[in-house]
Every structure is written in C-alpha cells, then in structure tokens.
Amino acid sequence: HKHWRFFHIRCDLWAERSSTLSMNSALHKLSFGAIALFSLLIGLYPSTYFLVDRKFGLLSSKSDALLVDLFWNIGFYGHIMFGGLALLVGWAQFIKKIRNKRPVLHRNIGKVYVFSVLISSICGIYIAHYATGGLTASLGFILLGLVWFYTTLNAYLFARKGDIVRHEKLMIFSFAACFAAVTLRIWLPMLSSIMGGFVPAYRVVAWLCWVPNLLVAYIIVRNKQP
C-alpha cells in the first residue's frame, strides 16, 4: 500500500508539473505573439509620415523652424525609418527554429537589425535634444538612445567573438530598448488623458517607455537557463 501511495503521489506531482509547464509554454507563446504583432504594427507606423500632412503625430508639437531644419529632418527620418526596420525584423531573432535550423538567416536578420539600430539610435540621440517637454524628456530619450546603441553594438561584438551566452543576454536588453517605440504609444494616450495634456505626459513617457522594459529584460535574463 505504501508503494502504491508513493506511486500516486509521484504521478500527481508529475501531472501538476506538466500542467504548469504547458501553461507557461502557452503564456510564453501568447506573449511572444503579442510582441511580434505590436512590433510589426509599430514598425510600419513610420510610413504614415510620408503619406499624410507634415503636422501629423509627434510632429504636430514641433515648430515650423524646426520642421524645415535640414539636420533635424535627417535625424528624424533616419530615426523613424531605421527604427521601424529594427522593430520589423528584431523580434524574429528570438525564434528558436530560425536560430537552430537556419543560422545563416538568423545572422542576416541580426545584421539588418544591428545596422538599423546603430543608425536609428545615433539619429535618436541627436533629435532628443529637441524633444517636446524640455530637459526632462531630452535626458530620457538621450539615455534610451545610449542604452540601445551600447547593448546592440556589444551584442554584435560578442557574437563575433563566439560568446553566444552574452550575445543573447545583451540582445534581450537591446530589443527591450527597441520595444520602447511600442510602449511609448501605449503609455502616451493613457497618461495624456490622466495628466490633462500631451507635454506633461511626454516628460514621464520619455522614461516610462523604456525603464520598465529593461527591468523586464533583466528578469528574463536572470531567469534564463545558462
């Protein structure tokens, strides 16, 4: 009887563990699917700036003098175009089947992502000096650009050295920074309504769009199996 009881307990524990694992797997797939969907939608969003009036979206808060400034325009369009491209391809780097079965495709996606990020982050750091909301917003976006540049460049360098563990960890942080383009557009409408205006909300969102993302990335990296 003791043996049978022990057997039943083991079976119950195994069933409970299997149920937990399957639930975690389902949640993981759902989360990844949502990240991919939002990345694709927001990745295509910059194209709207070429289809509508110049005063569309975030440009509506910019002065006429700034909108005709050559260097600012190069920075702005360089930032949104290459940032959009980074979002469009970045999430695909984390698909295990591509990494394991099609390593050449994975490397090519990675090269496009890294090239796009380096251009977009440099442009982003430049135009952040002109951010709506003054110094508070500017500092938030400048630091975001620096973090994005640093994590991406070093992730690439570690891959070149063959240190795949550090490469993967830094790439998680890199895409968390990249995903700020999505979280910004989630937080901004909500906070604009709560705080009673675009400018005060934008000052907060300049930090809120990326700091929590990096905290989530830290948790993922910390819990990642070696």
PDB file of N, CA and C in Angstrom, residues 151-209:
ATOM      1  N   THR A 151      24.030  48.369 -25.944  1.00  0.00           N
ATOM      2  CA  THR A 151      23.657  46.953 -25.832  1.00  0.00           C
ATOM      3  C   THR A 151      23.703  46.258 -27.188  1.00  0.00           C
ATOM      4  N   THR A 152      23.281  46.951 -28.231  1.00  0.00           N
ATOM      5  CA  THR A 152      23.259  46.352 -29.572  1.00  0.00           C
ATOM      6  C   THR A 152      24.660  46.135 -30.117  1.00  0.00           C
ATOM      7  N   LEU A 153      25.499  47.167 -30.007  1.00  0.00           N
ATOM      8  CA  LEU A 153      26.872  47.056 -30.509  1.00  0.00           C
ATOM      9  C   LEU A 153      27.627  45.939 -29.795  1.00  0.00           C
ATOM     10  N   ASN A 154      27.492  45.875 -28.472  1.00  0.00           N
ATOM     11  CA  ASN A 154      28.202  44.857 -27.707  1.00  0.00           C
ATOM     12  C   ASN A 154      27.633  43.464 -27.938  1.00  0.00           C
ATOM     13  N   ALA A 155      26.326  43.374 -28.162  1.00  0.00           N
ATOM     14  CA  ALA A 155      25.728  42.078 -28.504  1.00  0.00           C
ATOM     15  C   ALA A 155      26.328  41.562 -29.809  1.00  0.00           C
ATOM     16  N   TYR A 156      26.496  42.455 -30.767  1.00  0.00           N
ATOM     17  CA  TYR A 156      27.103  42.088 -32.057  1.00  0.00           C
ATOM     18  C   TYR A 156      28.563  41.667 -31.882  1.00  0.00           C
ATOM     19  N   LEU A 157      29.313  42.436 -31.078  1.00  0.00           N
ATOM     20  CA  LEU A 157      30.735  42.134 -30.867  1.00  0.00           C
ATOM     21  C   LEU A 157      30.927  40.795 -30.159  1.00  0.00           C
ATOM     22  N   PHE A 158      30.054  40.489 -29.196  1.00  0.00           N
ATOM     23  CA  PHE A 158      30.134  39.197 -28.511  1.00  0.00           C
ATOM     24  C   PHE A 158      29.817  38.049 -29.465  1.00  0.00           C
ATOM     25  N   ALA A 159      28.880  38.276 -30.385  1.00  0.00           N
ATOM     26  CA  ALA A 159      28.567  37.246 -31.385  1.00  0.00           C
ATOM     27  C   ALA A 159      29.774  36.989 -32.276  1.00  0.00           C
ATOM     28  N   ARG A 160      30.469  38.060 -32.647  1.00  0.00           N
ATOM     29  CA  ARG A 160      31.666  37.926 -33.481  1.00  0.00           C
ATOM     30  C   ARG A 160      32.767  37.143 -32.754  1.00  0.00           C
ATOM     31  N   LYS A 161      32.822  37.311 -31.432  1.00  0.00           N
ATOM     32  CA  LYS A 161      33.830  36.604 -30.630  1.00  0.00           C
ATOM     33  C   LYS A 161      33.425  35.165 -30.318  1.00  0.00           C
ATOM     34  N   GLY A 162      32.173  34.822 -30.618  1.00  0.00           N
ATOM     35  CA  GLY A 162      31.697  33.471 -30.332  1.00  0.00           C
ATOM     36  C   GLY A 162      31.123  33.303 -28.939  1.00  0.00           C
ATOM     37  N   ASP A 163      30.977  34.414 -28.206  1.00  0.00           N
ATOM     38  CA  ASP A 163      30.387  34.365 -26.860  1.00  0.00           C
ATOM     39  C   ASP A 163      28.871  34.502 -27.001  1.00  0.00           C
ATOM     40  N   ILE A 164      28.215  33.392 -27.314  1.00  0.00           N
ATOM     41  CA  ILE A 164      26.785  33.416 -27.630  1.00  0.00           C
ATOM     42  C   ILE A 164      25.926  33.707 -26.405  1.00  0.00           C
ATOM     43  N   VAL A 165      26.371  33.268 -25.227  1.00  0.00           N
ATOM     44  CA  VAL A 165      25.595  33.499 -23.995  1.00  0.00           C
ATOM     45  C   VAL A 165      25.445  34.996 -23.736  1.00  0.00           C
ATOM     46  N   ARG A 166      26.551  35.723 -23.765  1.00  0.00           N
ATOM     47  CA  ARG A 166      26.493  37.179 -23.549  1.00  0.00           C
ATOM     48  C   ARG A 166      25.791  37.880 -24.709  1.00  0.00           C
ATOM     49  N   HIS A 167      25.994  37.366 -25.904  1.00  0.00           N
ATOM     50  CA  HIS A 167      25.310  37.917 -27.082  1.00  0.00           C
ATOM     51  C   HIS A 167      23.798  37.867 -26.896  1.00  0.00           C
ATOM     52  N   GLU A 168      23.277  36.708 -26.486  1.00  0.00           N
ATOM     53  CA  GLU A 168      21.830  36.546 -26.309  1.00  0.00           C
ATOM     54  C   GLU A 168      21.294  37.457 -25.211  1.00  0.00           C
ATOM     55  N   LYS A 169      22.032  37.539 -24.102  1.00  0.00           N
ATOM     56  CA  LYS A 169      21.589  38.374 -22.979  1.00  0.00           C
ATOM     57  C   LYS A 169      21.518  39.847 -23.375  1.00  0.00           C
ATOM     58  N   LEU A 170      22.559  40.325 -24.034  1.00  0.00           N
ATOM     59  CA  LEU A 170      22.574  41.731 -24.440  1.00  0.00           C
ATOM     60  C   LEU A 170      21.545  42.022 -25.520  1.00  0.00           C
ATOM     61  N   MET A 171      21.270  41.039 -26.371  1.00  0.00           N
ATOM     62  CA  MET A 171      20.273  41.253 -27.415  1.00  0.00           C
ATOM     63  C   MET A 171      18.869  41.354 -26.821  1.00  0.00           C
ATOM     64  N   ILE A 172      18.634  40.681 -25.701  1.00  0.00           N
ATOM     65  CA  ILE A 172      17.353  40.817 -25.000  1.00  0.00           C
ATOM     66  C   ILE A 172      17.198  42.250 -24.493  1.00  0.00           C
ATOM     67  N   PHE A 173      18.270  42.797 -23.900  1.00  0.00           N
ATOM     68  CA  PHE A 173      18.237  44.191 -23.445  1.00  0.00           C
ATOM     69  C   PHE A 173      18.075  45.147 -24.626  1.00  0.00           C
ATOM     70  N   SER A 174      18.753  44.846 -25.722  1.00  0.00           N
ATOM     71  CA  SER A 174      18.667  45.691 -26.915  1.00  0.00           C
ATOM     72  C   SER A 174      17.238  45.771 -27.436  1.00  0.00           C
ATOM     73  N   PHE A 175      16.584  44.616 -27.553  1.00  0.00           N
ATOM     74  CA  PHE A 175      15.227  44.637 -28.098  1.00  0.00           C
ATOM     75  C   PHE A 175      14.235  45.231 -27.100  1.00  0.00           C
ATOM     76  N   ALA A 176      14.527  45.117 -25.810  1.00  0.00           N
ATOM     77  CA  ALA A 176      13.688  45.771 -24.799  1.00  0.00           C
ATOM     78  C   ALA A 176      13.722  47.283 -24.997  1.00  0.00           C
ATOM     79  N   ALA A 177      14.915  47.806 -25.323  1.00  0.00           N
ATOM     80  CA  ALA A 177      15.048  49.238 -25.623  1.00  0.00           C
ATOM     81  C   ALA A 177      14.347  49.580 -26.933  1.00  0.00           C
ATOM     82  N   CYS A 178      14.482  48.712 -27.918  1.00  0.00           N
ATOM     83  CA  CYS A 178      13.824  48.908 -29.218  1.00  0.00           C
ATOM     84  C   CYS A 178      12.304  48.945 -29.061  1.00  0.00           C
ATOM     85  N   PHE A 179      11.794  48.095 -28.167  1.00  0.00           N
ATOM     86  CA  PHE A 179      10.346  47.975 -27.955  1.00  0.00           C
ATOM     87  C   PHE A 179       9.758  49.218 -27.281  1.00  0.00           C
ATOM     88  N   ALA A 180      10.620  50.151 -26.874  1.00  0.00           N
ATOM     89  CA  ALA A 180      10.154  51.426 -26.310  1.00  0.00           C
ATOM     90  C   ALA A 180       9.262  52.170 -27.296  1.00  0.00           C
ATOM     91  N   ALA A 181       9.487  51.952 -28.596  1.00  0.00           N
ATOM     92  CA  ALA A 181       8.641  52.585 -29.619  1.00  0.00           C
ATOM     93  C   ALA A 181       7.192  52.131 -29.487  1.00  0.00           C
ATOM     94  N   VAL A 182       7.015  50.894 -29.036  1.00  0.00           N
ATOM     95  CA  VAL A 182       5.664  50.346 -28.835  1.00  0.00           C
ATOM     96  C   VAL A 182       5.085  50.839 -27.515  1.00  0.00           C
ATOM     97  N   THR A 183       5.849  50.678 -26.436  1.00  0.00           N
ATOM     98  CA  THR A 183       5.334  51.048 -25.115  1.00  0.00           C
ATOM     99  C   THR A 183       5.073  52.550 -25.008  1.00  0.00           C
ATOM    100  N   LEU A 184       5.841  53.353 -25.730  1.00  0.00           N
ATOM    101  CA  LEU A 184       5.584  54.799 -25.761  1.00  0.00           C
ATOM    102  C   LEU A 184       4.171  55.079 -26.259  1.00  0.00           C
ATOM    103  N   ARG A 185       3.777  54.357 -27.302  1.00  0.00           N
ATOM    104  CA  ARG A 185       2.457  54.591 -27.910  1.00  0.00           C
ATOM    105  C   ARG A 185       1.320  53.959 -27.120  1.00  0.00           C
ATOM    106  N   ILE A 186       1.666  53.122 -26.155  1.00  0.00           N
ATOM    107  CA  ILE A 186       0.656  52.580 -25.241  1.00  0.00           C
ATOM    108  C   ILE A 186       0.467  53.529 -24.060  1.00  0.00           C
ATOM    109  N   TRP A 187       1.597  53.994 -23.491  1.00  0.00           N
ATOM    110  CA  TRP A 187       1.541  54.861 -22.318  1.00  0.00           C
ATOM    111  C   TRP A 187       1.052  56.271 -22.628  1.00  0.00           C
ATOM    112  N   LEU A 188       1.473  56.832 -23.760  1.00  0.00           N
ATOM    113  CA  LEU A 188       1.223  58.248 -24.043  1.00  0.00           C
ATOM    114  C   LEU A 188      -0.255  58.629 -24.068  1.00  0.00           C
ATOM    115  N   PRO A 189      -1.127  57.903 -24.778  1.00  0.00           N
ATOM    116  CA  PRO A 189      -2.547  58.278 -24.772  1.00  0.00           C
ATOM    117  C   PRO A 189      -3.171  58.192 -23.378  1.00  0.00           C
ATOM    118  N   MET A 190      -2.783  57.160 -22.613  1.00  0.00           N
ATOM    119  CA  MET A 190      -3.343  56.985 -21.271  1.00  0.00           C
ATOM    120  C   MET A 190      -2.925  58.116 -20.344  1.00  0.00           C
ATOM    121  N   LEU A 191      -1.618  58.416 -20.330  1.00  0.00           N
ATOM    122  CA  LEU A 191      -1.123  59.457 -19.432  1.00  0.00           C
ATOM    123  C   LEU A 191      -1.544  60.853 -19.866  1.00  0.00           C
ATOM    124  N   SER A 192      -1.688  61.073 -21.170  1.00  0.00           N
ATOM    125  CA  SER A 192      -2.171  62.377 -21.656  1.00  0.00           C
ATOM    126  C   SER A 192      -3.564  62.649 -21.115  1.00  0.00           C
ATOM    127  N   SER A 193      -4.375  61.603 -21.056  1.00  0.00           N
ATOM    128  CA  SER A 193      -5.736  61.730 -20.530  1.00  0.00           C
ATOM    129  C   SER A 193      -5.721  61.940 -19.018  1.00  0.00           C
ATOM    130  N   ILE A 194      -4.878  61.178 -18.323  1.00  0.00           N
ATOM    131  CA  ILE A 194      -4.815  61.258 -16.860  1.00  0.00           C
ATOM    132  C   ILE A 194      -4.190  62.572 -16.394  1.00  0.00           C
ATOM    133  N   MET A 195      -3.113  62.998 -17.068  1.00  0.00           N
ATOM    134  CA  MET A 195      -2.367  64.179 -16.635  1.00  0.00           C
ATOM    135  C   MET A 195      -2.880  65.471 -17.257  1.00  0.00           C
ATOM    136  N   GLY A 196      -3.877  65.350 -18.131  1.00  0.00           N
ATOM    137  CA  GLY A 196      -4.529  66.527 -18.689  1.00  0.00           C
ATOM    138  C   GLY A 196      -3.750  67.268 -19.757  1.00  0.00           C
ATOM    139  N   GLY A 197      -2.874  66.578 -20.461  1.00  0.00           N
ATOM    140  CA  GLY A 197      -2.140  67.239 -21.540  1.00  0.00           C
ATOM    141  C   GLY A 197      -1.015  66.390 -22.089  1.00  0.00           C
ATOM    142  N   PHE A 198      -0.605  66.707 -23.323  1.00  0.00           N
ATOM    143  CA  PHE A 198       0.438  65.945 -24.002  1.00  0.00           C
ATOM    144  C   PHE A 198       1.812  66.184 -23.388  1.00  0.00           C
ATOM    145  N   VAL A 199       2.167  67.447 -23.142  1.00  0.00           N
ATOM    146  CA  VAL A 199       3.526  67.789 -22.709  1.00  0.00           C
ATOM    147  C   VAL A 199       3.888  67.175 -21.356  1.00  0.00           C
ATOM    148  N   PRO A 200       3.057  67.331 -20.304  1.00  0.00           N
ATOM    149  CA  PRO A 200       3.428  66.695 -19.027  1.00  0.00           C
ATOM    150  C   PRO A 200       3.512  65.176 -19.131  1.00  0.00           C
ATOM    151  N   ALA A 201       2.629  64.595 -19.935  1.00  0.00           N
ATOM    152  CA  ALA A 201       2.655  63.139 -20.126  1.00  0.00           C
ATOM    153  C   ALA A 201       3.920  62.711 -20.863  1.00  0.00           C
ATOM    154  N   TYR A 202       4.338  63.508 -21.831  1.00  0.00           N
ATOM    155  CA  TYR A 202       5.507  63.176 -22.654  1.00  0.00           C
ATOM    156  C   TYR A 202       6.780  63.168 -21.818  1.00  0.00           C
ATOM    157  N   ARG A 203       6.850  64.061 -20.829  1.00  0.00           N
ATOM    158  CA  ARG A 203       8.015  64.100 -19.937  1.00  0.00           C
ATOM    159  C   ARG A 203       8.149  62.788 -19.160  1.00  0.00           C
ATOM    160  N   VAL A 204       7.024  62.264 -18.721  1.00  0.00           N
ATOM    161  CA  VAL A 204       7.022  60.999 -17.970  1.00  0.00           C
ATOM    162  C   VAL A 204       7.287  59.822 -18.901  1.00  0.00           C
ATOM    163  N   VAL A 205       6.637  59.834 -20.057  1.00  0.00           N
ATOM    164  CA  VAL A 205       6.747  58.725 -21.012  1.00  0.00           C
ATOM    165  C   VAL A 205       8.165  58.599 -21.568  1.00  0.00           C
ATOM    166  N   ALA A 206       8.904  59.701 -21.605  1.00  0.00           N
ATOM    167  CA  ALA A 206      10.295  59.662 -22.075  1.00  0.00           C
ATOM    168  C   ALA A 206      11.140  58.693 -21.250  1.00  0.00           C
ATOM    169  N   TRP A 207      10.702  58.429 -20.028  1.00  0.00           N
ATOM    170  CA  TRP A 207      11.378  57.466 -19.152  1.00  0.00           C
ATOM    171  C   TRP A 207      10.579  56.165 -19.022  1.00  0.00           C
ATOM    172  N   LEU A 208       9.264  56.315 -18.941  1.00  0.00           N
ATOM    173  CA  LEU A 208       8.393  55.158 -18.710  1.00  0.00           C
ATOM    174  C   LEU A 208       8.359  54.198 -19.897  1.00  0.00           C
ATOM    175  N   CYS A 209       8.673  54.689 -21.087  1.00  0.00           N
ATOM    176  CA  CYS A 209       8.603  53.836 -22.282  1.00  0.00           C
ATOM    177  C   CYS A 209       9.743  52.823 -22.350  1.00  0.00           C
TER     178      CYS A 209
END
